[in-house]
Short mmCIF file of C-alpha atoms in Angstrom, two decimals:
data_model
loop_
_atom_site.label_atom_id
_atom_site.label_comp_id
_atom_site.label_asym_id
_atom_site.label_seq_id
_atom_site.Cartn_x
_atom_site.Cartn_y
_atom_site.Cartn_z
CA UNK A 1 6.10 -2.18 -37.84
CA UNK A 2 8.27 -4.56 -36.68
CA UNK A 3 8.49 -5.46 -33.00
CA UNK A 4 11.38 -3.14 -31.91
CA UNK A 5 8.66 -0.56 -33.29
CA UNK A 6 5.88 -1.73 -31.47
CA UNK A 7 8.32 -1.82 -27.98
CA UNK A 8 9.40 2.04 -28.70
CA UNK A 9 5.98 3.38 -29.60
CA UNK A 10 4.89 1.57 -26.17
CA UNK A 11 7.15 2.78 -24.05
CA UNK A 12 7.54 6.12 -25.47
CA UNK A 13 3.84 7.24 -24.37
CA UNK A 14 3.38 5.65 -21.60
CA UNK A 15 5.78 8.47 -20.53
CA UNK A 16 4.04 11.01 -22.66
CA UNK A 17 0.96 10.12 -21.74
CA UNK A 18 1.38 9.80 -17.84
CA UNK A 19 3.79 12.83 -16.89
CA UNK A 20 0.55 15.25 -15.38
CA UNK A 21 0.26 12.03 -13.01
CA UNK A 22 4.31 13.62 -12.16
CA UNK A 23 2.73 16.88 -11.61
CA UNK A 24 -0.06 15.95 -9.39
CA UNK A 25 1.48 13.77 -7.24
CA UNK A 26 4.53 15.37 -6.72
CA UNK A 27 2.00 19.13 -5.91
CA UNK A 28 0.48 16.57 -3.93
CA UNK A 29 3.21 14.97 -1.65
CA UNK A 30 4.13 19.11 -1.18
CA UNK A 31 1.27 19.31 0.40
CA UNK A 32 0.08 16.17 2.27
CA UNK A 33 3.94 17.20 3.62
CA UNK A 34 2.33 20.19 5.20
CA UNK A 35 -0.33 18.18 7.22
CA UNK A 36 -2.74 18.98 4.69
CA UNK A 37 -4.52 16.59 2.99
CA UNK A 38 -6.44 17.87 -0.38
CA UNK A 39 -8.99 15.39 -2.25
CA UNK A 40 -9.39 18.89 -5.03
CA UNK A 41 -6.71 17.35 -7.16
CA UNK A 42 -8.61 16.87 -9.70
CA UNK A 43 -10.52 20.31 -9.81
CA UNK A 44 -7.38 21.96 -9.10
CA UNK A 45 -6.22 20.51 -12.00
CA UNK A 46 -9.10 21.56 -14.45
CA UNK A 47 -8.85 24.65 -13.13
CA UNK A 48 -5.04 25.66 -14.30
CA UNK A 49 -5.14 23.41 -17.24
CA UNK A 50 -8.61 25.50 -18.86
CA UNK A 51 -6.95 28.30 -17.91
CA UNK A 52 -3.52 27.94 -18.99
CA UNK A 53 -4.25 26.79 -22.17
CA UNK A 54 -6.74 29.60 -23.12
CA UNK A 55 -3.74 32.52 -21.79
CA UNK A 56 -1.02 30.40 -23.92
CA UNK A 57 -3.37 30.24 -26.53
CA UNK A 58 -3.87 34.68 -26.38
CA UNK A 59 -0.25 35.09 -26.15
CA UNK A 60 1.20 32.95 -28.19
CA UNK A 61 3.16 31.92 -25.43
CA UNK A 62 4.47 28.50 -23.77
CA UNK A 63 6.07 29.77 -20.53
CA UNK A 64 2.62 32.69 -19.90
CA UNK A 65 1.53 29.56 -20.13
CA UNK A 66 2.75 27.99 -17.74
CA UNK A 67 2.84 30.14 -15.45
CA UNK A 68 -1.11 31.47 -16.07
CA UNK A 69 -1.89 27.51 -15.11
CA UNK A 70 0.75 27.46 -11.82
CA UNK A 71 -1.10 30.71 -10.38
CA UNK A 72 -5.18 29.79 -11.37
CA UNK A 73 -4.06 26.71 -9.83
CA UNK A 74 -1.98 27.85 -6.90
CA UNK A 75 -4.92 30.40 -6.33
CA UNK A 76 -7.19 27.14 -5.50
CA UNK A 77 -4.36 25.85 -3.04
CA UNK A 78 -5.17 29.45 -1.25
CA UNK A 79 -8.35 28.83 -1.44
CA UNK A 80 -8.30 25.45 0.63
CA UNK A 81 -5.70 27.56 2.96
CA UNK A 82 -8.84 30.67 3.81
CA UNK A 83 -11.11 26.92 4.69
CA UNK A 84 -9.02 24.58 6.96
CA UNK A 85 -5.85 26.81 7.80
CA UNK A 86 -7.99 29.33 8.85
CA UNK A 87 -11.56 28.36 9.16
CA UNK A 88 -10.48 24.58 10.46
CA UNK A 89 -12.49 23.33 8.21
CA UNK A 90 -12.84 19.53 7.63
CA UNK A 91 -9.75 19.01 4.87
CA UNK A 92 -11.53 15.77 3.19
CA UNK A 93 -14.80 17.42 2.76
CA UNK A 94 -12.99 21.09 1.31
CA UNK A 95 -10.69 18.95 -1.12
CA UNK A 96 -14.32 17.11 -2.38
CA UNK A 97 -15.42 20.39 -2.77
CA UNK A 98 -12.77 22.61 -4.72
CA UNK A 99 -12.85 19.09 -7.31
CA UNK A 100 -16.91 19.93 -7.48
CA UNK A 101 -15.33 23.98 -8.15
CA UNK A 102 -12.55 23.51 -10.14
CA UNK A 103 -14.33 21.26 -12.57
CA UNK A 104 -17.99 23.09 -12.31
CA UNK A 105 -15.41 26.29 -14.05
CA UNK A 106 -13.72 24.09 -16.10
CA UNK A 107 -17.02 22.99 -17.93
CA UNK A 108 -18.44 27.26 -17.71
CA UNK A 109 -15.85 29.07 -18.62
CA UNK A 110 -15.83 26.14 -21.80
CA UNK A 111 -19.18 25.91 -22.74
CA UNK A 112 -19.31 29.92 -22.30
CA UNK A 113 -16.40 30.65 -24.94
CA UNK A 114 -18.54 28.30 -27.68
CA UNK A 115 -17.65 28.38 -31.10
CA UNK A 116 -15.12 31.23 -30.13
CA UNK A 117 -12.86 28.66 -28.71
CA UNK A 118 -8.98 28.90 -29.70
CA UNK A 119 -8.03 26.03 -31.98
CA UNK A 120 -4.59 25.00 -30.57
CA UNK A 121 -3.34 24.56 -34.25
CA UNK A 122 -3.56 28.23 -34.48
CA UNK A 123 -0.79 28.62 -31.48
CA UNK A 124 2.29 28.51 -33.19
CA UNK A 125 3.93 28.49 -29.24
CA UNK A 126 2.44 26.15 -27.98
CA UNK A 127 2.45 23.65 -30.90
CA UNK A 128 6.52 23.58 -30.97
CA UNK A 129 6.32 23.93 -27.46
CA UNK A 130 5.14 20.30 -27.13
CA UNK A 131 7.02 18.79 -29.75
CA UNK A 132 9.28 16.35 -29.11
CA UNK A 133 12.76 17.57 -28.70
CA UNK A 134 16.31 15.05 -29.33
CA UNK A 135 18.79 14.79 -26.48
CA UNK A 136 21.50 14.76 -28.38
CA UNK A 137 23.81 11.12 -28.59
CA UNK A 138 21.07 10.10 -25.92
CA UNK A 139 18.37 9.53 -28.66
CA UNK A 140 20.61 7.46 -29.81
CA UNK A 141 20.56 4.85 -27.81
CA UNK A 142 18.10 1.52 -29.22
CA UNK A 143 14.67 1.45 -28.08
CA UNK A 144 15.46 2.84 -24.72
CA UNK A 145 16.98 6.49 -26.22
CA UNK A 146 13.48 7.44 -28.66
CA UNK A 147 11.08 6.46 -25.37
CA UNK A 148 12.86 8.24 -23.01
CA UNK A 149 15.06 11.02 -24.65
CA UNK A 150 12.65 12.61 -27.32
CA UNK A 151 10.06 13.80 -25.71
CA UNK A 152 8.51 17.14 -25.73
CA UNK A 153 10.84 20.28 -22.86
CA UNK A 154 7.07 19.43 -20.21
CA UNK A 155 8.51 16.33 -19.79
CA UNK A 156 11.37 16.79 -18.53
CA UNK A 157 9.74 19.84 -16.95
CA UNK A 158 8.17 17.23 -14.48
CA UNK A 159 11.31 15.43 -13.62
CA UNK A 160 13.40 17.77 -12.08
CA UNK A 161 10.44 20.06 -9.80
CA UNK A 162 10.19 15.94 -9.19
CA UNK A 163 13.74 16.25 -8.31
CA UNK A 164 13.80 19.86 -6.89
CA UNK A 165 10.89 18.92 -4.32
CA UNK A 166 12.95 16.00 -3.24
CA UNK A 167 15.90 18.21 -2.78
CA UNK A 168 13.74 21.31 -1.33
CA UNK A 169 12.13 18.04 1.27
CA UNK A 170 15.80 16.42 2.31
CA UNK A 171 18.37 18.75 1.32
CA UNK A 172 17.00 22.77 2.88
CA UNK A 173 16.46 24.84 5.89
CA UNK A 174 13.11 25.60 4.94
CA UNK A 175 11.88 22.25 3.17
CA UNK A 176 13.05 19.98 7.37
CA UNK A 177 10.79 22.21 8.69
CA UNK A 178 8.04 21.69 6.46
CA UNK A 179 8.51 18.07 7.38
CA UNK A 180 8.21 19.24 10.79
CA UNK A 181 5.04 21.17 10.44
CA UNK A 182 3.43 17.73 8.73
CA UNK A 183 4.20 15.67 11.51
CA UNK A 184 4.09 17.74 14.94
CA UNK A 185 3.59 21.12 14.20
CA UNK A 186 2.64 21.84 18.15
CA UNK A 187 6.65 21.12 18.03
CA UNK A 188 7.01 23.29 15.07
CA UNK A 189 5.26 25.80 16.57
CA UNK A 190 7.27 25.90 19.91
CA UNK A 191 10.59 26.83 18.22
CA UNK A 192 9.01 29.87 16.31
CA UNK A 193 8.17 27.90 12.70
CA UNK A 194 5.23 30.10 11.28
CA UNK A 195 2.95 27.02 10.64
CA UNK A 196 0.03 29.45 9.09
CA UNK A 197 2.81 30.53 6.71
CA UNK A 198 4.26 26.98 5.61
CA UNK A 199 0.77 25.78 4.99
CA UNK A 200 -0.59 28.78 3.23
CA UNK A 201 2.88 29.37 1.11
CA UNK A 202 2.94 24.97 0.27
CA UNK A 203 -0.16 24.83 -0.36
CA UNK A 204 -0.37 26.95 -2.85
CA UNK A 205 2.48 25.89 -4.27
CA UNK A 206 2.10 22.31 -5.04
CA UNK A 207 -1.57 22.80 -5.87
CA UNK A 208 0.21 25.52 -9.24
CA UNK A 209 2.32 22.83 -9.34
CA UNK A 210 -0.91 19.99 -10.04
CA UNK A 211 -1.63 22.44 -12.64
CA UNK A 212 1.21 22.55 -14.33
CA UNK A 213 0.01 18.97 -15.06
CA UNK A 214 -3.30 20.28 -16.17
CA UNK A 215 -1.66 22.60 -18.51
CA UNK A 216 0.31 19.28 -19.94
CA UNK A 217 -3.17 17.38 -20.55
CA UNK A 218 -4.83 20.53 -22.08
CA UNK A 219 -1.71 19.99 -24.67
CA UNK A 220 -1.43 16.85 -24.88
CA UNK A 221 -5.63 16.53 -25.92
CA UNK A 222 -4.56 19.09 -28.58
CA UNK A 223 -7.34 22.39 -26.90
CA UNK A 224 -9.90 20.29 -28.11
CA UNK A 225 -13.02 21.27 -25.77
CA UNK A 226 -15.29 18.73 -24.93
CA UNK A 227 -18.50 19.71 -23.33
CA UNK A 228 -19.01 16.08 -21.35
CA UNK A 229 -15.57 15.28 -21.21
CA UNK A 230 -12.99 16.52 -18.88
CA UNK A 231 -8.73 16.91 -19.64
CA UNK A 232 -8.67 15.40 -16.52
CA UNK A 233 -10.25 12.52 -16.63
CA UNK A 234 -9.65 10.58 -13.49
CA UNK A 235 -5.86 11.46 -13.26
CA UNK A 236 -6.23 14.00 -10.54
CA UNK A 237 -7.45 10.63 -8.60
CA UNK A 238 -4.49 8.88 -9.55
CA UNK A 239 -2.39 11.05 -7.96
CA UNK A 240 -3.73 11.18 -4.97
CA UNK A 241 -3.07 7.24 -4.71
CA UNK A 242 0.01 7.45 -6.24
CA UNK A 243 1.46 10.06 -3.40
CA UNK A 244 0.51 6.77 -1.14
CA UNK A 245 2.31 4.42 -3.76
CA UNK A 246 5.45 6.83 -4.12
CA UNK A 247 5.65 6.55 0.02
CA UNK A 248 5.71 10.50 -0.51
CA UNK A 249 8.72 10.39 -1.84
CA UNK A 250 9.23 13.12 -5.59
CA UNK A 251 11.64 10.50 -7.13
CA UNK A 252 10.00 7.58 -6.51
CA UNK A 253 6.81 9.13 -8.00
CA UNK A 254 8.88 9.18 -11.16
CA UNK A 255 8.80 5.59 -11.03
CA UNK A 256 4.95 5.21 -9.70
CA UNK A 257 3.77 7.24 -13.23
CA UNK A 258 6.04 4.88 -15.06
CA UNK A 259 4.09 1.59 -13.20
CA UNK A 260 0.64 3.86 -13.39
CA UNK A 261 1.71 4.85 -17.40
CA UNK A 262 1.94 1.53 -17.70
CA UNK A 263 -2.06 0.30 -17.45
CA UNK A 264 -2.76 2.70 -18.75
CA UNK A 265 -0.96 2.31 -22.16
CA UNK A 266 -1.91 -0.90 -22.32
CA UNK A 267 -5.06 -0.50 -22.97
CA UNK A 268 -4.23 1.38 -26.70
CA UNK A 269 -0.97 -1.07 -27.18
CA UNK A 270 -2.21 -4.37 -26.17
CA UNK A 271 -3.26 -5.58 -29.99
CA UNK A 272 -0.54 -4.02 -31.32
CA UNK A 273 1.34 -6.07 -28.98
CA UNK A 274 -0.05 -9.04 -29.15
CA UNK A 275 -0.07 -9.12 -33.16
CA UNK A 276 4.15 -7.97 -32.38
CA UNK A 277 4.49 -10.96 -30.16
CA UNK A 278 2.06 -13.56 -30.87
CA UNK A 279 3.83 -16.45 -28.97
CA UNK A 280 4.47 -14.24 -25.53
CA UNK A 281 1.51 -11.43 -25.72
CA UNK A 282 -1.29 -12.78 -27.94
CA UNK A 283 -3.66 -14.09 -24.94
CA UNK A 284 -3.28 -9.57 -24.48
CA UNK A 285 -6.64 -10.26 -27.61
CA UNK A 286 -8.82 -12.37 -25.27
CA UNK A 287 -8.57 -9.35 -22.74
CA UNK A 288 -12.30 -6.97 -23.24
CA UNK A 289 -10.99 -3.76 -23.71
CA UNK A 290 -13.52 -2.62 -20.73
CA UNK A 291 -10.94 -3.83 -18.27
CA UNK A 292 -8.06 -2.21 -19.54
CA UNK A 293 -9.62 1.16 -19.34
CA UNK A 294 -10.41 0.40 -15.83
CA UNK A 295 -6.88 -1.11 -14.79
CA UNK A 296 -5.67 2.23 -13.46
CA UNK A 297 -8.67 2.78 -11.72
CA UNK A 298 -7.96 -0.91 -10.43
CA UNK A 299 -4.44 -0.45 -9.40
CA UNK A 300 -5.38 2.61 -7.26
CA UNK A 301 -7.99 1.07 -5.76
CA UNK A 302 -5.64 -1.87 -5.15
CA UNK A 303 -2.62 1.20 -3.92
CA UNK A 304 -5.26 2.56 -1.08
CA UNK A 305 -6.90 -1.20 0.29
CA UNK A 306 -2.74 -1.80 1.05
CA UNK A 307 -2.22 0.85 2.46
CA UNK A 308 -4.62 1.19 4.66
CA UNK A 309 -3.38 -2.60 6.40
CA UNK A 310 0.08 -1.00 5.91
CA UNK A 311 1.82 -0.38 8.96
CA UNK A 312 2.67 3.44 9.79
CA UNK A 313 6.34 2.51 10.80
CA UNK A 314 8.61 3.14 7.96
CA UNK A 315 5.89 4.98 5.76
CA UNK A 316 6.41 8.14 4.94
CA UNK A 317 3.15 9.80 5.44
CA UNK A 318 3.59 13.02 7.62
CA UNK A 319 2.05 11.99 11.45
CA UNK A 320 -0.32 14.99 11.13
CA UNK A 321 -2.17 14.55 8.39
CA UNK A 322 -5.31 15.92 8.01
CA UNK A 323 -5.33 16.60 10.98
CA UNK A 324 -6.71 20.79 11.48
CA UNK A 325 -3.98 22.31 14.23
CA UNK A 326 -5.50 25.33 16.52
CA UNK A 327 -2.78 26.91 18.34
CA UNK A 328 -4.42 27.36 21.38
CA UNK A 329 -5.00 23.72 22.19
CA UNK A 330 -1.10 22.98 21.91
#
């Protein structure tokens, strides 16, 4: 394999393997802009993954899989809203509970189906829906063309969702009101904004977007259910850190996904890169493979530490993030 092919495949897989992070990050940005800190991304993505995949297989339809994954994960968001908005439960504890519940439900359903688990190879709509689409003209660009413009439809959908959420938050009246809810719910309430409605709707919508990332992971893993490993495999936790890395900006989340994706993909292609460029990258062979596997999570920890010491000024973090709003205290 020549060096250009190695580079192309490396860049291609940075995008392919890590777009689920973009879905999870954009969904979490939407919920946090409403002032709610939802640590249940991992479990929410798992629920969207398994129910979306099973529905897609049953209906032999990619669209049905996407819709069911969105709705199933959206129900997790509604549960989070019920507990934290209506019953004023602690958001951190509730988010962790959603993760535990979602992962438990994932394994309960998967193991319950057992030998009757549907193979993705028998579902043409999912196989074809996850196939690569070559964008005419752009695909012919050397190296970058194949890496960026020869991806599957869900990659392009993820980028589109990120762009639409950015437009919604910054260019629409409803989006600006949502940001006001996250910054100062008391002030927003005083001018007639229905705080409860805004939180419920956007917690459900944000969680639904996370569920699409879970469905993507199901297809990426070829729908192969393992009794001990979840398809999501820690991506939900990385997505939470990516929100901070992207400074609560959906467009910057695209860049953040590529940065984290670089380290995540390096564990697979380190040997190929070292062989293709022995003079410059030969040292990659000396790095323990365990370090490559840990890199995404180490970077996550570094981002969290850096964010804790970064000044609040200039940050996109909503001022009321993680604080329950009780109208009578206004």
